[in-house]
XYZ file of C-alpha atoms in Angstrom:
438
model
C -2.933 8.201 -14.928
C -0.318 6.735 -17.259
C 1.938 4.040 -15.824
C 5.440 3.544 -17.204
C 7.833 0.782 -16.054
C 11.630 0.789 -16.421
C 13.024 -2.743 -16.964
C 16.418 -4.239 -17.744
C 19.391 -6.212 -16.461
C 21.316 -5.123 -13.317
C 23.649 -2.108 -13.497
C 22.361 -0.712 -16.793
C 21.235 2.552 -15.135
C 17.512 1.997 -14.517
C 17.449 3.787 -11.168
C 19.605 6.630 -12.527
C 17.066 7.170 -15.325
C 14.255 6.969 -12.767
C 15.956 9.781 -10.822
C 16.463 11.811 -14.011
C 12.748 11.761 -14.766
C 11.871 12.727 -11.191
C 14.677 15.315 -10.963
C 15.584 13.898 -7.550
C 17.643 11.150 -5.930
C 14.536 9.180 -5.000
C 15.939 5.760 -5.992
C 19.151 4.465 -4.437
C 21.850 3.938 -7.064
C 25.117 2.027 -6.720
C 27.457 -0.156 -8.771
C 26.392 -3.189 -6.745
C 24.138 -5.476 -8.776
C 20.750 -6.045 -7.154
C 20.577 -2.734 -5.243
C 16.951 -2.347 -6.359
C 14.850 -5.386 -5.403
C 11.332 -4.169 -4.763
C 9.430 -2.102 -7.314
C 9.569 1.600 -6.483
C 6.698 3.747 -7.758
C 6.506 7.511 -7.834
C 4.304 10.054 -9.563
C 5.690 13.050 -11.457
C 4.686 15.475 -14.189
C 5.825 14.677 -17.736
C 5.310 17.837 -19.822
C 2.406 18.714 -17.516
C 0.790 15.241 -17.534
C 0.627 13.080 -14.414
C 2.647 9.846 -14.776
C 3.334 7.000 -12.347
C 6.870 5.731 -12.948
C 7.959 2.246 -11.814
C 11.609 1.422 -11.097
C 12.096 -2.374 -11.121
C 14.819 -4.732 -9.990
C 17.305 -6.032 -12.552
C 16.685 -9.418 -14.207
C 19.373 -11.644 -12.659
C 18.847 -15.424 -12.302
C 22.003 -15.635 -10.154
C 20.576 -13.293 -7.513
C 19.158 -14.931 -4.371
C 15.813 -13.248 -5.097
C 16.181 -13.519 -8.893
C 13.019 -15.523 -9.560
C 10.934 -13.293 -7.308
C 12.298 -10.112 -8.912
C 11.564 -11.502 -12.397
C 8.021 -12.340 -11.316
C 7.510 -8.806 -9.959
C 8.880 -7.366 -13.181
C 6.520 -9.310 -15.425
C 3.667 -8.254 -13.156
C 4.733 -4.663 -13.773
C 4.600 -5.315 -17.522
C 0.954 -6.394 -17.199
C 0.057 -3.330 -15.103
C 1.808 -0.569 -17.073
C 0.964 1.268 -20.291
C 4.536 1.537 -21.614
C 7.780 -0.355 -20.964
C 11.151 1.381 -21.146
C 13.659 -1.463 -21.538
C 17.175 -0.253 -20.672
C 20.467 -1.729 -21.885
C 24.095 -0.712 -21.338
C 25.355 0.912 -24.531
C 28.965 0.100 -23.639
C 28.268 -3.653 -23.657
C 27.341 -5.596 -26.852
C 23.707 -6.744 -27.222
C 22.900 -9.732 -24.991
C 20.693 -12.743 -25.790
C 19.180 -12.473 -22.303
C 17.896 -8.979 -23.138
C 16.336 -10.321 -26.332
C 14.503 -13.020 -24.362
C 13.129 -10.498 -21.846
C 12.040 -8.126 -24.631
C 10.241 -10.989 -26.370
C 8.405 -11.734 -23.114
C 7.272 -8.110 -22.981
C 6.165 -8.148 -26.616
C 4.200 -11.371 -26.093
C 2.069 -9.481 -23.564
C 1.239 -6.898 -26.260
C 2.784 -4.054 -24.314
C 4.385 -1.136 -26.191
C 8.135 -1.140 -25.563
C 10.820 1.515 -26.091
C 14.463 0.415 -26.087
C 16.740 2.813 -24.198
C 20.445 2.395 -24.936
C 21.966 4.058 -21.860
C 25.526 5.322 -21.230
C 25.792 6.683 -24.801
C 27.789 9.807 -24.044
C 28.830 11.083 -27.503
C 28.093 10.808 -31.235
C 30.755 8.139 -31.862
C 29.051 5.874 -29.328
C 25.693 6.548 -31.025
C 27.032 5.079 -34.276
C 28.225 1.876 -32.633
C 24.992 1.610 -30.588
C 22.901 0.985 -33.712
C 23.843 -2.701 -33.365
C 21.135 -2.890 -30.681
C 18.597 -2.937 -33.517
C 19.222 -6.695 -33.438
C 17.106 -6.849 -30.248
C 14.020 -6.328 -32.405
C 12.589 -3.108 -30.956
C 11.477 -0.504 -33.470
C 11.590 2.518 -31.114
C 15.220 2.998 -29.980
C 16.572 5.952 -28.004
C 20.189 6.782 -27.187
C 20.403 8.284 -23.706
C 22.850 9.012 -20.935
C 21.478 9.286 -17.412
C 24.805 10.585 -16.080
C 24.889 13.412 -18.684
C 21.093 13.943 -18.873
C 21.348 13.294 -22.609
C 18.492 12.257 -24.913
C 15.669 12.600 -22.379
C 13.916 15.481 -24.180
C 13.621 13.398 -27.354
C 12.374 10.443 -25.301
C 9.761 12.637 -23.593
C 8.482 13.873 -26.952
C 8.213 10.276 -28.197
C 6.216 9.233 -25.112
C 3.795 12.135 -25.614
C 3.430 11.294 -29.302
C 2.836 7.611 -28.540
C -0.065 8.464 -26.202
C -1.251 11.335 -28.458
C -0.728 13.906 -25.712
C 0.202 17.544 -26.143
C 2.631 19.243 -23.727
C 0.781 21.201 -21.047
C 2.033 24.296 -19.345
C 3.797 23.077 -16.218
C 1.803 23.718 -13.027
C 3.497 26.086 -10.638
C 4.231 25.108 -7.060
C 4.118 27.916 -4.568
C 7.175 28.589 -2.472
C 7.795 25.836 0.046
C 7.055 27.081 3.571
C 9.756 27.241 6.197
C 8.379 23.975 7.505
C 5.585 21.541 6.697
C 3.143 21.054 9.579
C 2.048 17.420 9.991
C -0.646 16.409 12.475
C -0.528 12.750 13.586
C -4.056 11.466 14.222
C -5.648 8.158 15.191
C -7.447 6.224 17.909
C -5.935 5.559 21.316
C -3.168 2.945 21.302
C -2.743 2.694 17.521
C 0.933 3.640 17.901
C 0.983 7.367 17.082
C 3.643 8.184 19.655
C 5.765 5.198 18.616
C 5.555 6.327 14.977
C 6.628 9.858 16.001
C 9.611 8.468 17.914
C 10.591 6.366 14.900
C 10.259 9.354 12.541
C 12.477 11.624 14.635
C 14.793 8.764 15.744
C 14.497 9.532 19.451
C 12.134 9.096 22.375
C 10.274 12.364 21.855
C 6.838 11.140 22.863
C 5.971 8.983 25.868
C 4.844 5.501 24.902
C 2.875 3.102 27.111
C 0.060 0.581 26.879
C -2.173 2.865 28.970
C -4.822 4.428 26.741
C -4.759 8.234 26.803
C -1.063 8.560 27.711
C -0.644 11.479 25.290
C -2.751 14.496 26.299
C -0.933 17.629 25.162
C 0.146 17.752 21.513
C 3.830 16.787 21.253
C 5.788 18.400 18.437
C 9.227 17.734 16.997
C 10.885 19.031 13.827
C 13.226 17.068 11.562
C 14.911 17.854 8.269
C 14.341 15.515 5.350
C 15.772 16.070 1.861
C 16.447 19.692 2.735
C 12.906 20.389 3.964
C 11.903 20.918 7.595
C 8.925 18.852 8.755
C 7.220 19.540 12.072
C 5.377 16.488 13.417
C 2.696 16.996 16.067
C 1.555 13.899 17.976
C -2.024 14.510 19.101
C -4.028 12.757 21.778
C -5.637 9.470 20.776
C -9.362 9.886 20.205
C -12.173 7.760 21.663
C -15.906 7.429 21.033
C -17.600 10.631 22.236
C -19.408 8.810 25.044
C -16.116 7.454 26.402
C -14.228 10.780 26.562
C -13.444 11.500 30.187
C -12.014 14.418 32.191
C -8.885 15.916 30.649
C -9.479 14.099 27.338
C -12.209 16.641 26.465
C -9.513 19.325 26.416
C -7.231 16.991 24.449
C -9.862 16.655 21.700
C -10.183 20.421 21.468
C -6.402 20.771 21.221
C -6.259 18.129 18.479
C -8.665 20.195 16.399
C -6.537 23.302 16.987
C -3.452 21.375 15.768
C -5.251 20.344 12.580
C -6.317 23.946 11.913
C -2.608 24.813 11.555
C -1.537 21.642 9.700
C -0.817 21.051 6.016
C -0.799 17.228 6.096
C -2.537 14.689 8.334
C -0.669 11.466 9.094
C -3.521 9.005 9.721
C -2.343 6.034 11.808
C -4.470 2.884 11.604
C -3.842 -0.252 13.696
C -3.914 -3.354 11.469
C -3.322 -5.836 14.290
C -7.145 -5.885 14.497
C -9.982 -4.980 12.088
C -10.844 -1.313 11.473
C -13.661 0.186 13.565
C -16.188 2.956 12.863
C -14.163 5.421 14.938
C -11.273 5.093 12.478
C -13.527 6.485 9.743
C -14.702 9.366 11.942
C -11.127 10.316 12.780
C -10.098 10.055 9.132
C -12.928 12.450 8.239
C -11.136 15.149 10.268
C -8.575 15.371 7.470
C -11.412 16.020 5.030
C -13.059 18.525 7.380
C -9.849 20.572 7.702
C -8.978 20.170 3.982
C -5.600 18.568 4.652
C -3.271 16.478 2.581
C -3.303 12.868 3.828
C -0.783 10.041 4.200
C -2.213 6.775 5.580
C 0.045 4.574 7.737
C -1.042 0.979 8.411
C 0.881 0.447 11.670
C 1.738 -2.812 13.464
C 2.162 -4.515 10.104
C 4.406 -7.160 11.679
C 1.364 -8.447 13.632
C -1.345 -7.705 11.025
C -4.591 -9.607 11.474
C -5.116 -10.431 7.772
C -3.410 -10.470 4.374
C -2.446 -7.293 2.526
C -5.112 -7.892 -0.126
C -7.833 -8.356 2.489
C -6.833 -5.272 4.506
C -6.569 -3.135 1.361
C -9.989 -4.265 0.149
C -11.532 -3.378 3.527
C -9.765 -0.005 3.511
C -11.112 0.860 0.044
C -14.627 -0.092 1.168
C -14.582 1.828 4.474
C -12.506 4.856 3.453
C -13.929 5.718 0.026
C -13.153 9.413 0.613
C -9.419 8.583 0.947
C -8.957 6.760 -2.376
C -6.496 9.476 -3.456
C -4.264 9.031 -0.386
C -0.985 7.056 -0.442
C -0.890 4.029 1.869
C 2.255 2.854 3.662
C 2.564 -0.401 5.616
C 4.755 0.262 8.646
C 5.935 -0.924 12.016
C 7.147 1.534 14.624
C 8.910 -1.324 16.407
C 10.913 -2.703 13.469
C 11.133 0.757 11.752
C 9.610 -0.798 8.609
C 9.063 1.844 5.882
C 9.552 4.761 8.310
C 11.789 6.740 5.862
C 9.152 6.289 3.130
C 6.604 8.061 5.347
C 8.701 11.242 5.189
C 9.162 10.829 1.420
C 5.396 10.624 0.938
C 4.759 13.666 3.131
C 7.022 15.757 0.885
C 5.380 14.349 -2.255
C 1.847 15.006 -0.989
C 2.805 18.526 0.070
C 4.101 19.299 -3.428
C 0.657 18.492 -4.831
C -1.015 20.293 -1.906
C 0.918 23.443 -2.942
C 0.427 23.035 -6.698
C -0.929 25.881 -8.780
C -2.126 25.241 -12.347
C -2.076 28.085 -14.862
C -5.459 29.332 -16.073
C -4.720 28.411 -19.703
C -3.785 24.819 -18.822
C -6.757 24.447 -16.486
C -9.223 25.703 -19.109
C -7.767 23.322 -21.684
C -8.206 20.294 -19.382
C -11.710 21.298 -18.204
C -12.716 22.117 -21.793
C -11.629 18.683 -23.033
C -13.514 17.048 -20.135
C -16.771 18.862 -20.986
C -16.383 17.911 -24.653
C -16.049 14.223 -23.742
C -19.029 14.357 -21.381
C -21.196 17.476 -21.760
C -22.829 18.964 -18.666
C -26.385 17.739 -18.063
C -29.071 20.324 -18.825
C -31.047 22.062 -16.080
C -34.748 21.423 -16.793
C -34.059 21.624 -20.504
C -31.796 24.686 -20.267
C -28.136 24.495 -21.331
C -25.553 24.506 -18.525
C -22.188 25.910 -19.502
C -18.777 26.504 -17.866
C -17.418 29.800 -19.229
C -13.943 29.421 -17.779
C -12.100 28.024 -14.754
C -9.293 29.433 -12.640
C -7.343 28.316 -9.589
C -7.616 31.080 -7.016
C -5.790 29.415 -4.104
C -3.549 26.514 -3.147
C -2.890 24.542 0.075
C -5.204 22.889 -0.873
C -5.865 23.607 -4.582
C -9.108 25.582 -4.927
C -10.651 26.084 -8.360
C -13.543 28.300 -9.411
C -15.802 27.153 -12.252
C -17.469 30.285 -13.616
C -20.851 29.175 -15.025
C -24.177 30.429 -16.330
C -26.074 28.198 -13.862
C -23.733 27.451 -10.924
C -26.503 25.870 -8.822
C -27.113 23.295 -11.576
C -23.660 21.662 -11.224
C -24.479 18.159 -9.982
C -22.172 16.562 -7.415
C -21.593 13.572 -9.728
C -20.324 15.863 -12.521
C -18.124 17.685 -10.015
C -16.691 14.288 -9.046
C -16.053 13.559 -12.749
C -14.110 16.835 -13.094
C -12.146 16.072 -9.920
C -11.199 12.630 -11.250
C -10.157 14.224 -14.564
C -7.836 16.639 -12.731
C -6.335 13.761 -10.725
C -5.727 11.761 -13.899
C -3.933 14.724 -15.491
C -1.965 16.142 -12.582
C -1.816 13.476 -9.872
C -2.808 15.457 -6.768
C -1.657 12.530 -4.604
C -3.184 12.660 -1.122
C -4.584 16.126 -1.804
C -8.183 17.385 -1.683
C -9.342 19.384 -4.712
C -11.924 22.074 -3.937
C -14.196 22.921 -6.886
C -16.533 25.912 -6.442
C -19.250 26.754 -8.968
C -19.588 30.534 -9.373
C -21.744 32.895 -11.400
C -20.198 35.630 -13.563
C -21.081 38.292 -10.990
C -19.877 36.300 -7.962
C -16.590 37.156 -6.292
C -13.971 34.415 -6.552
C -12.741 33.563 -3.082
C -12.899 30.629 -0.648
């Protein structure tokens, strides 16, 4: 997936442009310099192509975190495929901008210069003085008036030699998104629920097995109703006692009706095998997934170490977003709800047949299907026949010859093109005479 970073000085409109691309108010904007400090990342579709957009903090040596922000920003330059450097078109070119642009160019990263706040043609004429900053590709935009973004989008596609794809359709959002909260006993599921709904909805104690019946509570977030269901904490099968057998059965019934699983993992101690078994429930029920690393304030190891262990143990969740959180301090609790909405959008996505065939066709041209005992294996066409989660039929001459490794290659291709954050993709090989259904 392409990665694009937005850089620049404070108050030039970076976060406003970020929101324009996403068509939402995802990033907080204000006229206070230094509002954005951490790097915010979000995926979206640019003319049908999946893109990860990075909103960075403004370069400001006078800011208390100025050096740290600058360090983060240059790290973003190394990690991204294209830099959009933003300047204020109502202020003359600054030497500081030229220095930052030179730093970007020294790292051999392609850079577009965006002159923001250019609201009319007269301002365009005066904005040509920004050519002195030494960037060949200049674009005159206005985030507040949504001006110049179409031309910028076309330039990005041309730079990466991409053709616009038909935009995937998202089915109507349901009345509410059902989210099942799962995890071992005492990982903090009930505390996370209470933090998400901002009230003591679920009983919390240090006694393992406190939650037996599923506890549900609905909240509204960004105009969408989310229903959280706190399920009983699960134990090793040999340790399930009495009423907990019924609790396990009820947990499975909750997941049958869920769209997204909120997997809570306790990082105050190393992961255990049971964590993987519980996580596999999300895969079994074909749910979208958001992973929450809870108790981050008392984590047992560094972020890098925990992430490395997670990637090793939870290979089947590499597509899931990960959020470090603390139910006690409320760390990153709002971001959990943001991610649930984002994952559900991909969970509901429907790709047109023409777009899907184009992407699958290009994938098979790059890496042809292996033959079946010397006989050619061919995909005639592909079509998405269901969503929630996305389910795609590959109509073939030899459906039984589709190897799991090639299916994984096609799945990775679809993720690279469309994102599908936290969402399982179901690929079914079918013969011409087979009916297309789940």
